[in-house]
Short mmCIF file of C-alpha atoms in Angstrom, two decimals:
data_model
loop_
_atom_site.label_atom_id
_atom_site.label_comp_id
_atom_site.label_asym_id
_atom_site.label_seq_id
_atom_site.Cartn_x
_atom_site.Cartn_y
_atom_site.Cartn_z
CA MET A 1 -54.11 33.04 -65.34
CA ASN A 2 -51.56 30.58 -64.01
CA TYR A 3 -51.68 31.46 -60.30
CA SER A 4 -49.47 28.56 -59.23
CA ILE A 5 -46.39 29.82 -61.05
CA ILE A 6 -47.05 33.36 -59.77
CA LEU A 7 -47.13 32.13 -56.16
CA TYR A 8 -44.01 30.07 -56.81
CA ILE A 9 -42.01 33.06 -58.06
CA VAL A 10 -43.28 35.44 -55.38
CA GLY A 11 -42.41 32.86 -52.73
CA LYS A 12 -38.89 32.45 -54.09
CA VAL A 13 -38.47 36.23 -54.13
CA MET A 14 -39.42 36.37 -50.45
CA MET A 15 -36.91 33.63 -49.66
CA LEU A 16 -34.22 35.44 -51.63
CA GLU A 17 -34.95 38.66 -49.76
CA SER A 18 -34.72 36.87 -46.44
CA ALA A 19 -31.17 35.89 -47.39
CA CYS A 20 -30.42 39.53 -48.27
CA PHE A 21 -31.39 40.57 -44.73
CA LEU A 22 -28.21 38.83 -43.53
CA ILE A 23 -26.21 41.81 -44.83
CA PRO A 24 -27.72 44.34 -42.38
CA ALA A 25 -27.81 41.68 -39.65
CA VAL A 26 -24.04 41.10 -39.92
CA THR A 27 -23.46 44.85 -40.07
CA SER A 28 -25.44 45.20 -36.86
CA LEU A 29 -23.12 42.72 -35.14
CA ILE A 30 -20.01 44.52 -36.35
CA TYR A 31 -21.20 47.89 -35.05
CA SER A 32 -22.96 46.48 -31.95
CA GLU A 33 -26.35 47.89 -32.98
CA HIS A 34 -29.67 46.44 -31.89
CA GLU A 35 -31.48 47.24 -35.17
CA GLY A 36 -30.23 44.01 -36.69
CA MET A 37 -32.77 42.00 -34.69
CA ALA A 38 -35.64 43.55 -36.67
CA TYR A 39 -34.02 42.47 -39.94
CA LEU A 40 -33.48 38.93 -38.63
CA ILE A 41 -37.10 38.63 -37.48
CA VAL A 42 -38.54 39.94 -40.75
CA GLY A 43 -36.10 37.75 -42.68
CA ALA A 44 -37.16 34.63 -40.79
CA VAL A 45 -40.88 35.34 -41.26
CA SER A 46 -40.31 36.15 -44.94
CA ALA A 47 -38.42 32.88 -45.44
CA ILE A 48 -41.19 30.83 -43.79
CA ILE A 49 -44.01 32.48 -45.75
CA GLY A 50 -42.01 32.30 -48.97
CA HIS A 51 -41.36 28.60 -48.45
CA LEU A 52 -45.02 27.88 -47.70
CA ILE A 53 -46.39 29.58 -50.81
CA SER A 54 -43.71 28.21 -53.15
CA SER A 55 -43.44 24.66 -51.82
CA LYS A 56 -46.27 23.20 -53.90
CA LYS A 57 -44.66 20.21 -55.59
CA LYS A 58 -46.82 20.30 -58.69
CA PHE A 59 -47.58 23.53 -60.50
CA GLU A 60 -48.19 24.49 -64.09
CA ASN A 61 -44.76 25.41 -65.44
CA VAL A 62 -46.14 26.95 -68.63
CA PHE A 63 -46.85 30.67 -68.56
CA PHE A 64 -47.25 33.49 -71.02
CA ALA A 65 -46.60 37.21 -71.24
CA ARG A 66 -49.38 38.31 -68.90
CA GLU A 67 -48.24 35.91 -66.15
CA GLY A 68 -44.66 37.04 -66.65
CA PHE A 69 -45.56 40.71 -66.30
CA VAL A 70 -47.84 40.09 -63.29
CA MET A 71 -45.19 37.93 -61.61
CA VAL A 72 -42.58 40.65 -61.95
CA ALA A 73 -44.90 43.44 -60.77
CA LEU A 74 -46.15 41.50 -57.74
CA SER A 75 -42.63 40.32 -56.90
CA TRP A 76 -41.34 43.90 -56.80
CA ILE A 77 -44.30 45.05 -54.70
CA VAL A 78 -43.84 42.20 -52.19
CA LEU A 79 -40.08 42.77 -52.20
CA SER A 80 -40.62 46.43 -51.34
CA VAL A 81 -43.29 45.90 -48.67
CA VAL A 82 -41.22 43.26 -46.86
CA GLY A 83 -38.08 45.37 -47.20
CA ALA A 84 -39.84 48.36 -45.63
CA ILE A 85 -41.02 46.58 -42.47
CA PRO A 86 -37.62 46.65 -40.66
CA PHE A 87 -37.52 50.45 -40.97
CA VAL A 88 -40.86 50.59 -39.14
CA LEU A 89 -39.87 48.03 -36.49
CA THR A 90 -36.63 49.83 -35.68
CA GLY A 91 -38.48 53.13 -35.43
CA GLU A 92 -36.04 54.81 -37.80
CA ILE A 93 -38.85 55.40 -40.31
CA PRO A 94 -41.95 54.83 -38.17
CA ASN A 95 -44.59 55.50 -40.84
CA MET A 96 -45.23 52.64 -43.28
CA VAL A 97 -45.92 54.93 -46.27
CA ASP A 98 -42.61 56.71 -45.72
CA ALA A 99 -40.79 53.39 -45.20
CA LEU A 100 -42.35 52.00 -48.38
CA PHE A 101 -41.36 55.10 -50.35
CA GLU A 102 -37.77 54.79 -49.10
CA THR A 103 -37.59 51.05 -49.84
CA VAL A 104 -39.16 51.29 -53.30
CA SER A 105 -36.74 54.13 -54.01
CA GLY A 106 -33.95 51.75 -53.02
CA PHE A 107 -34.98 48.69 -55.02
CA THR A 108 -35.92 50.71 -58.11
CA THR A 109 -32.51 52.43 -57.83
CA THR A 110 -34.17 55.83 -57.66
CA GLY A 111 -32.44 57.28 -54.62
CA ALA A 112 -35.20 59.76 -53.75
CA SER A 113 -35.54 60.01 -49.98
CA ILE A 114 -37.98 61.26 -47.37
CA LEU A 115 -35.25 61.39 -44.71
CA GLU A 116 -34.29 64.83 -43.44
CA ASP A 117 -31.24 63.58 -41.51
CA VAL A 118 -29.80 60.50 -43.18
CA GLU A 119 -26.75 60.54 -40.90
CA SER A 120 -28.97 59.74 -37.91
CA LEU A 121 -29.66 56.25 -39.29
CA SER A 122 -27.81 53.24 -37.89
CA HIS A 123 -25.09 51.55 -39.92
CA THR A 124 -27.50 48.62 -40.15
CA SER A 125 -30.19 50.57 -41.97
CA LEU A 126 -27.72 52.57 -44.05
CA ILE A 127 -26.20 49.39 -45.49
CA TRP A 128 -29.69 47.99 -46.17
CA ARG A 129 -30.74 51.16 -48.04
CA SER A 130 -27.64 50.96 -50.22
CA PHE A 131 -27.81 47.20 -50.73
CA THR A 132 -31.37 47.47 -52.07
CA HIS A 133 -29.83 49.48 -54.92
CA TRP A 134 -27.48 46.62 -55.78
CA VAL A 135 -30.25 44.03 -55.67
CA GLY A 136 -32.58 46.13 -57.80
CA GLY A 137 -29.93 47.32 -60.24
CA MET A 138 -29.69 44.19 -62.34
CA GLY A 139 -33.06 42.90 -61.16
CA VAL A 140 -34.21 40.36 -58.62
CA ILE A 141 -35.96 38.24 -61.25
CA VAL A 142 -32.80 38.12 -63.37
CA LEU A 143 -31.01 36.86 -60.27
CA LEU A 144 -33.66 34.18 -59.79
CA LEU A 145 -33.31 33.13 -63.42
CA ALA A 146 -29.58 32.71 -62.82
CA ILE A 147 -30.01 30.39 -59.83
CA LEU A 148 -33.33 28.59 -60.37
CA PRO A 149 -33.88 25.77 -62.89
CA MET A 150 -37.07 26.86 -64.66
CA ALA A 151 -38.87 26.23 -67.93
CA GLY A 152 -36.53 27.49 -70.63
CA GLY A 153 -38.70 28.99 -73.36
CA TYR A 154 -41.07 30.85 -71.06
CA ASN A 155 -38.44 32.63 -68.98
CA MET A 156 -38.11 35.32 -71.65
CA HIS A 157 -41.48 36.70 -70.51
CA LEU A 158 -39.90 37.38 -67.10
CA MET A 159 -36.76 38.87 -68.64
CA LYS A 160 -38.78 41.21 -70.87
CA ALA A 161 -40.89 42.40 -67.95
CA GLU A 162 -37.91 43.36 -65.79
CA SER A 163 -35.06 44.25 -68.15
CA PRO A 164 -34.83 47.89 -69.31
CA GLY A 165 -35.02 48.83 -72.97
CA PRO A 166 -37.19 48.36 -76.06
CA VAL A 167 -35.65 45.02 -77.07
CA VAL A 168 -34.48 42.21 -74.79
CA GLY A 169 -32.34 39.44 -76.19
CA LYS A 170 -30.16 36.57 -75.10
CA LEU A 171 -26.38 36.88 -75.01
CA VAL A 172 -26.07 33.10 -75.33
CA PRO A 173 -28.62 30.45 -76.40
CA ARG A 174 -29.74 29.58 -72.85
CA LEU A 175 -31.48 32.39 -70.99
CA ARG A 176 -30.27 31.08 -67.64
CA ASP A 177 -26.68 31.36 -68.86
CA THR A 178 -27.42 34.91 -70.05
CA ALA A 179 -28.61 35.83 -66.56
CA LYS A 180 -25.46 34.30 -65.04
CA ILE A 181 -23.22 36.25 -67.42
CA LEU A 182 -25.01 39.52 -66.66
CA TYR A 183 -24.67 39.03 -62.91
CA LEU A 184 -21.04 37.94 -63.19
CA ILE A 185 -20.16 41.12 -65.12
CA TYR A 186 -22.18 43.13 -62.60
CA LEU A 187 -20.43 41.51 -59.63
CA VAL A 188 -16.92 41.89 -61.07
CA MET A 189 -17.45 45.58 -61.85
CA THR A 190 -18.83 46.09 -58.33
CA VAL A 191 -15.75 44.50 -56.74
CA ILE A 192 -13.38 46.51 -58.93
CA GLU A 193 -15.01 49.81 -57.92
CA PHE A 194 -14.96 48.85 -54.24
CA VAL A 195 -11.26 48.01 -54.36
CA ILE A 196 -10.38 51.24 -56.17
CA LEU A 197 -12.37 53.31 -53.67
CA LEU A 198 -10.41 51.67 -50.86
CA PHE A 199 -7.20 52.45 -52.75
CA VAL A 200 -8.09 56.17 -52.86
CA LYS A 201 -8.60 56.05 -49.08
CA MET A 202 -12.35 55.89 -48.73
CA PRO A 203 -13.48 54.24 -45.44
CA VAL A 204 -14.59 50.61 -45.86
CA PHE A 205 -18.20 51.13 -44.83
CA ASP A 206 -18.55 54.23 -46.99
CA ALA A 207 -16.92 52.48 -49.95
CA LEU A 208 -19.32 49.55 -49.65
CA CYS A 209 -22.43 51.74 -49.50
CA ILE A 210 -21.33 54.03 -52.32
CA THR A 211 -20.30 51.08 -54.48
CA PHE A 212 -23.72 49.45 -54.04
CA GLY A 213 -25.34 52.74 -55.02
CA THR A 214 -23.07 53.31 -58.01
CA ALA A 215 -23.40 49.76 -59.35
CA GLY A 216 -27.18 49.86 -59.14
CA THR A 217 -27.14 53.50 -60.33
CA GLY A 218 -29.22 54.25 -57.24
CA GLY A 219 -27.77 57.15 -55.33
CA PHE A 220 -28.67 56.79 -51.66
CA GLY A 221 -25.98 58.77 -49.87
CA ILE A 222 -24.86 58.17 -46.31
CA LYS A 223 -24.01 61.81 -45.69
CA ALA A 224 -26.18 64.91 -45.81
CA ASP A 225 -24.19 66.37 -48.71
CA SER A 226 -24.14 63.09 -50.68
CA LEU A 227 -20.54 62.92 -52.00
CA GLY A 228 -19.73 66.61 -51.63
CA SER A 229 -17.37 66.18 -48.67
CA TYR A 230 -15.27 63.41 -50.22
CA SER A 231 -11.98 64.01 -52.01
CA TYR A 232 -11.76 64.80 -55.72
CA ALA A 233 -10.10 61.42 -56.29
CA ILE A 234 -13.11 59.60 -54.84
CA GLN A 235 -15.50 61.78 -56.84
CA VAL A 236 -13.62 61.01 -60.08
CA VAL A 237 -13.72 57.25 -59.41
CA VAL A 238 -17.46 57.37 -58.75
CA THR A 239 -18.00 59.51 -61.87
CA VAL A 240 -16.23 56.96 -64.05
CA PHE A 241 -18.10 53.98 -62.63
CA MET A 242 -21.49 55.67 -62.76
CA ILE A 243 -20.96 56.19 -66.48
CA LEU A 244 -19.66 52.63 -66.95
CA PHE A 245 -22.70 51.10 -65.23
CA GLY A 246 -24.91 53.12 -67.58
CA VAL A 247 -23.46 51.32 -70.62
CA ASN A 248 -25.40 48.50 -72.27
CA PHE A 249 -24.00 45.31 -70.72
CA ASN A 250 -24.03 43.69 -74.16
CA ALA A 251 -20.99 45.86 -74.91
CA TYR A 252 -19.08 44.32 -72.01
CA PHE A 253 -20.06 40.84 -73.14
CA LEU A 254 -18.66 41.60 -76.59
CA LEU A 255 -15.47 43.04 -75.10
CA LEU A 256 -14.93 39.81 -73.17
CA GLY A 257 -15.59 37.62 -76.20
CA LYS A 258 -14.14 37.14 -79.66
CA HIS A 259 -15.93 40.11 -81.20
CA LYS A 260 -14.32 42.98 -79.31
CA LYS A 261 -14.57 45.40 -82.23
CA ASP A 262 -18.35 44.98 -82.34
CA ALA A 263 -18.62 46.55 -78.89
CA PHE A 264 -17.48 49.87 -80.32
CA LYS A 265 -20.00 49.65 -83.16
CA ILE A 266 -23.06 49.71 -80.90
CA GLU A 267 -24.85 52.87 -81.99
CA GLU A 268 -26.57 53.47 -78.66
CA VAL A 269 -23.29 53.39 -76.75
CA ARG A 270 -21.69 55.89 -79.14
CA TRP A 271 -24.66 58.26 -78.74
CA TYR A 272 -24.55 57.76 -74.97
CA PHE A 273 -20.93 58.88 -74.69
CA GLY A 274 -21.54 61.67 -77.21
CA ILE A 275 -24.41 63.08 -75.12
CA ILE A 276 -22.29 62.87 -71.97
CA PHE A 277 -19.35 64.65 -73.60
CA ALA A 278 -21.53 67.44 -75.04
CA ALA A 279 -23.40 67.95 -71.76
CA ILE A 280 -20.14 68.16 -69.76
CA ILE A 281 -18.68 70.77 -72.12
CA ILE A 282 -21.83 72.93 -72.11
CA ILE A 283 -22.26 72.84 -68.33
CA THR A 284 -18.56 73.39 -67.60
CA ILE A 285 -18.51 76.55 -69.70
CA ASN A 286 -21.82 77.70 -68.23
CA ILE A 287 -20.81 77.27 -64.55
CA ARG A 288 -17.18 78.39 -64.90
CA GLY A 289 -17.82 81.53 -62.86
CA TYR A 290 -19.35 79.56 -59.97
CA PHE A 291 -16.06 77.87 -59.02
CA GLU A 292 -12.47 78.92 -58.33
CA ASN A 293 -11.03 77.33 -61.49
CA ILE A 294 -11.99 75.47 -64.65
CA LEU A 295 -10.88 72.07 -63.33
CA THR A 296 -13.20 72.30 -60.33
CA ALA A 297 -16.07 73.31 -62.63
CA LEU A 298 -15.21 70.38 -64.92
CA ASN A 299 -15.17 67.94 -62.00
CA HIS A 300 -18.60 69.02 -60.76
CA ALA A 301 -20.05 69.13 -64.27
CA ALA A 302 -18.76 65.64 -65.13
CA PHE A 303 -20.01 64.19 -61.85
CA GLN A 304 -23.49 65.68 -62.14
CA VAL A 305 -23.83 64.72 -65.82
CA GLY A 306 -22.71 61.16 -65.09
CA SER A 307 -25.01 60.97 -62.09
CA ILE A 308 -28.12 62.31 -63.83
CA ILE A 309 -27.90 60.57 -67.22
CA THR A 310 -27.28 57.23 -65.53
CA THR A 311 -30.09 58.09 -63.07
CA THR A 312 -27.77 57.45 -60.13
CA GLY A 313 -28.61 60.63 -58.27
CA TYR A 314 -25.46 61.30 -56.26
CA SER A 315 -24.34 64.92 -56.10
CA THR A 316 -21.22 66.87 -55.17
CA THR A 317 -22.83 70.31 -55.17
CA ASP A 318 -26.26 71.92 -55.22
CA PHE A 319 -26.83 72.05 -58.99
CA ASP A 320 -30.22 73.64 -58.36
CA LEU A 321 -28.26 76.90 -57.91
CA TRP A 322 -26.63 76.66 -61.35
CA PRO A 323 -27.63 78.88 -64.32
CA GLN A 324 -30.84 78.03 -66.18
CA LEU A 325 -28.99 76.59 -69.19
CA SER A 326 -27.23 74.00 -67.03
CA ARG A 327 -30.48 73.18 -65.24
CA ASN A 328 -32.21 72.67 -68.60
CA VAL A 329 -29.44 70.31 -69.72
CA ILE A 330 -29.90 68.36 -66.47
CA ILE A 331 -33.66 68.08 -67.06
CA PHE A 332 -32.98 66.70 -70.55
CA LEU A 333 -30.54 64.16 -69.10
CA MET A 334 -33.21 63.15 -66.56
CA MET A 335 -35.57 62.25 -69.38
CA CYS A 336 -32.94 60.68 -71.61
CA GLY A 337 -31.50 58.20 -69.15
CA ALA A 338 -28.81 55.62 -69.77
CA CYS A 339 -28.49 52.76 -72.26
CA ALA A 340 -30.95 49.91 -72.57
CA GLY A 341 -29.56 46.77 -70.94
CA SER A 342 -27.78 48.77 -68.23
CA THR A 343 -28.69 49.39 -64.59
CA GLY A 344 -29.77 52.95 -65.43
CA GLY A 345 -33.30 54.28 -65.77
CA GLY A 346 -34.97 56.93 -67.91
CA ILE A 347 -36.49 56.64 -71.37
CA LYS A 348 -33.20 55.12 -72.62
CA VAL A 349 -30.85 56.45 -75.28
CA SER A 350 -31.94 53.81 -77.81
CA ARG A 351 -35.55 55.03 -77.73
CA ILE A 352 -34.38 58.64 -78.14
CA ILE A 353 -32.38 57.60 -81.21
CA VAL A 354 -35.30 55.72 -82.76
CA MET A 355 -37.72 58.61 -82.15
CA LEU A 356 -35.32 61.07 -83.78
CA LYS A 357 -34.88 58.77 -86.76
CA SER A 358 -38.66 58.44 -86.99
CA VAL A 359 -38.96 62.24 -87.23
CA PHE A 360 -36.40 62.37 -90.05
CA GLN A 361 -38.13 59.46 -91.76
CA GLU A 362 -41.45 61.33 -91.67
CA ILE A 363 -39.81 64.48 -93.05
CA GLY A 364 -38.30 62.35 -95.81
CA TYR A 365 -41.74 61.07 -96.81
CA TYR A 366 -42.93 64.65 -97.36
CA ILE A 367 -39.93 65.32 -99.62
CA HIS A 368 -40.05 61.97 -101.46
CA PRO A 369 -43.59 60.54 -100.99
CA ARG A 370 -42.84 57.38 -102.94
CA GLY A 371 -39.50 56.71 -101.34
CA VAL A 372 -38.94 53.59 -99.28
CA LYS A 373 -37.16 54.47 -96.07
CA THR A 374 -36.25 52.20 -93.20
CA ILE A 375 -35.02 52.87 -89.69
CA LYS A 376 -31.85 51.04 -88.73
CA MET A 377 -29.94 50.47 -85.50
CA ASP A 378 -26.46 48.98 -85.66
CA GLY A 379 -26.98 48.35 -89.36
CA LYS A 380 -30.11 46.27 -88.82
CA VAL A 381 -33.56 47.29 -89.99
CA LEU A 382 -35.97 47.71 -87.08
CA GLU A 383 -39.16 45.73 -87.60
CA LYS A 384 -42.52 47.49 -87.47
CA PRO A 385 -43.57 45.85 -84.14
CA VAL A 386 -40.46 47.28 -82.45
CA LEU A 387 -41.14 50.76 -83.81
CA THR A 388 -44.78 50.54 -82.78
CA SER A 389 -43.87 49.41 -79.26
CA ILE A 390 -41.48 52.36 -78.85
CA ARG A 391 -44.11 54.87 -80.00
CA VAL A 392 -46.78 53.36 -77.75
CA PHE A 393 -44.28 53.35 -74.88
CA MET A 394 -43.69 57.08 -75.35
CA LEU A 395 -47.43 57.82 -75.42
CA THR A 396 -47.95 55.75 -72.28
CA TYR A 397 -44.99 57.46 -70.65
CA ILE A 398 -46.45 60.90 -71.36
CA MET A 399 -49.90 59.81 -70.14
CA ILE A 400 -48.58 58.58 -66.77
CA TYR A 401 -46.38 61.65 -66.44
CA VAL A 402 -49.27 64.06 -67.00
CA ILE A 403 -51.61 62.20 -64.63
CA SER A 404 -48.92 62.16 -61.94
CA MET A 405 -48.39 65.89 -62.38
CA PHE A 406 -52.11 66.56 -61.92
CA LEU A 407 -52.25 64.41 -58.78
CA LEU A 408 -49.19 66.07 -57.28
CA SER A 409 -50.68 69.50 -57.95
CA LEU A 410 -53.07 68.82 -55.06
CA ASN A 411 -50.13 69.73 -52.79
CA ASN A 412 -50.15 73.23 -54.31
CA PHE A 413 -46.39 73.33 -54.91
CA ASP A 414 -44.82 75.19 -57.84
CA PHE A 415 -44.62 73.67 -61.31
CA GLU A 416 -40.85 73.14 -61.27
CA THR A 417 -41.02 71.18 -58.02
CA ASN A 418 -43.82 68.88 -59.22
CA PHE A 419 -42.43 68.47 -62.74
CA THR A 420 -38.97 67.47 -61.56
CA ALA A 421 -40.36 65.37 -58.69
CA VAL A 422 -42.17 63.21 -61.23
CA ALA A 423 -39.11 63.24 -63.51
CA ALA A 424 -36.85 62.22 -60.63
CA THR A 425 -39.06 59.31 -59.52
CA PHE A 426 -40.51 58.15 -62.84
CA ASN A 427 -37.03 58.06 -64.40
CA ASN A 428 -35.51 56.56 -61.23
CA ILE A 429 -33.08 59.44 -60.72
CA GLY A 430 -33.50 60.67 -57.15
CA PRO A 431 -33.05 64.43 -56.82
CA GLY A 432 -35.11 66.95 -58.73
CA LEU A 433 -35.03 70.74 -58.62
CA ALA A 434 -36.56 73.48 -56.47
CA LYS A 435 -38.18 72.00 -53.32
CA VAL A 436 -36.94 68.47 -54.19
CA GLY A 437 -33.44 69.54 -55.22
CA PRO A 438 -30.21 67.67 -54.42
CA MET A 439 -30.00 69.18 -50.94
CA ALA A 440 -33.70 68.68 -50.16
CA ASN A 441 -35.99 65.64 -49.83
CA PHE A 442 -39.47 64.37 -50.69
CA ASN A 443 -40.92 64.56 -47.20
CA ILE A 444 -42.75 67.76 -48.20
CA TYR A 445 -45.37 65.70 -50.05
CA SER A 446 -48.55 64.24 -48.56
CA TYR A 447 -48.90 60.50 -48.02
CA PHE A 448 -51.16 60.30 -51.08
CA SER A 449 -48.56 62.03 -53.26
CA LYS A 450 -45.82 59.77 -51.89
CA LEU A 451 -47.90 56.76 -52.97
CA VAL A 452 -48.28 58.29 -56.45
CA LEU A 453 -44.53 58.79 -56.66
CA THR A 454 -43.99 55.26 -55.32
CA PHE A 455 -46.10 53.92 -58.18
CA ASP A 456 -44.08 56.07 -60.61
CA MET A 457 -40.82 54.60 -59.32
CA LEU A 458 -42.06 51.04 -59.82
CA ALA A 459 -43.60 51.80 -63.21
CA GLY A 460 -40.42 53.52 -64.38
CA ARG A 461 -38.17 50.68 -63.27
CA LEU A 462 -40.39 47.98 -64.80
CA GLU A 463 -40.93 49.76 -68.12
CA LEU A 464 -44.54 50.77 -67.41
CA TYR A 465 -46.60 47.79 -68.53
CA PRO A 466 -46.16 45.29 -65.66
CA MET A 467 -47.59 47.83 -63.21
CA LEU A 468 -50.38 48.93 -65.56
CA LEU A 469 -51.43 45.33 -66.17
CA LEU A 470 -52.27 44.93 -62.49
CA PHE A 471 -55.19 47.31 -63.04
CA SER A 472 -56.61 45.36 -66.00
CA PRO A 473 -59.51 43.05 -64.94
CA GLY A 474 -58.94 40.79 -67.93
CA VAL A 475 -55.50 39.84 -66.67
CA TRP A 476 -56.92 38.15 -63.60
CA ARG A 477 -59.36 35.84 -65.33
CA ILE A 478 -58.77 32.14 -64.74
CA GLY A 479 -57.76 30.15 -67.77
CA LYS A 480 -54.98 29.82 -70.29
CA ASP A 481 -54.09 32.30 -72.98
CA LYS A 482 -55.12 31.46 -76.48
#
């Protein structure tokens, strides 16, 4: 295990986070709030510690998959622990377990909260909660790759550990340039949404917080009813951008380049929009009688579908009160998630497609035992290692899900509450159903259960394996991989 490179990356992450604390500190000055001092103190200490552990002039710059996965997992844990401390120091979330749950929910873009009165928070802490979504949306390690000169060939291990989806590739030959392109697209889309929200008369502070949450597909609201009290125009803008941030960013890269037509040929993106369209139609028809007219029903259906499939987690109404058919559609969307290579969570549409094609392939073998059948995506045959990794991922996903359900059952809540609580955190969505519905929170759970759900949020955001590797003794042995 190459511990020197691990310390280097973790140290740089702490220094990067210390710079991020300037956002709430400046907000504190604008609104004359004293909470900003806690963020400045933690930021200064984080910067000093980060500099000390990453300042070693000579370290082994060669690392392999296990170091990459461990680096990413430890970086996200340290990022979350440090980010939680200001909540405790300000007294706004005095318990460290609760503060950690809230912060992990922010960075993993989950949006699940333990807060019973979010409007009682200072502007300083509200902006920090929302900004953690933006930082975690594209990934803190991807940001580091964009700004740090590091060993070229080995950086892919970091990218694979943090980027969502079954296959991670480079948009351009240099991985550092790929990271820059991703963040540039991410930043431009963020600015565009912010400007449009201002244009439709959303207050500046609200627009900034909601934009951070939409871009990172996070979903921390700054009002008790999430986005329910905002105008239809604002809700429509947020709906559109939630869906856009759930698209594979490769499509945007193609749209900006010479191969614009190829963007519309991406199979996953076509399925993604098809699922959204079908879900909106089904739910709109099903909830028609719950609202004064069909357009209002359509608006709420589109918003909730966009919010859940992209794992953003905002809401405009209490969809836990909808008919069972609509609730079942929502649960499916929770599991499905957005596209690979987006800021959304969930299993990912691409994996759903491959699993469905695998089922039809197996049926085909029973009909034509000697037939040679391949599984293709975007016209390309998927290699056996990719198919194997997707199937193993699904088995691991189910295993963690079941174990989490058993552990949460110690709280003696009903099945729907526990099932959707795991779904909401593991898939980085935010709200579930029943006792953890869109108008409720996760404070009903014990500290132990909150730690289980915190692990689920991190595991879901990091595609399972980086977090699981931390529990493997073999990973920590000293020596190089062979």
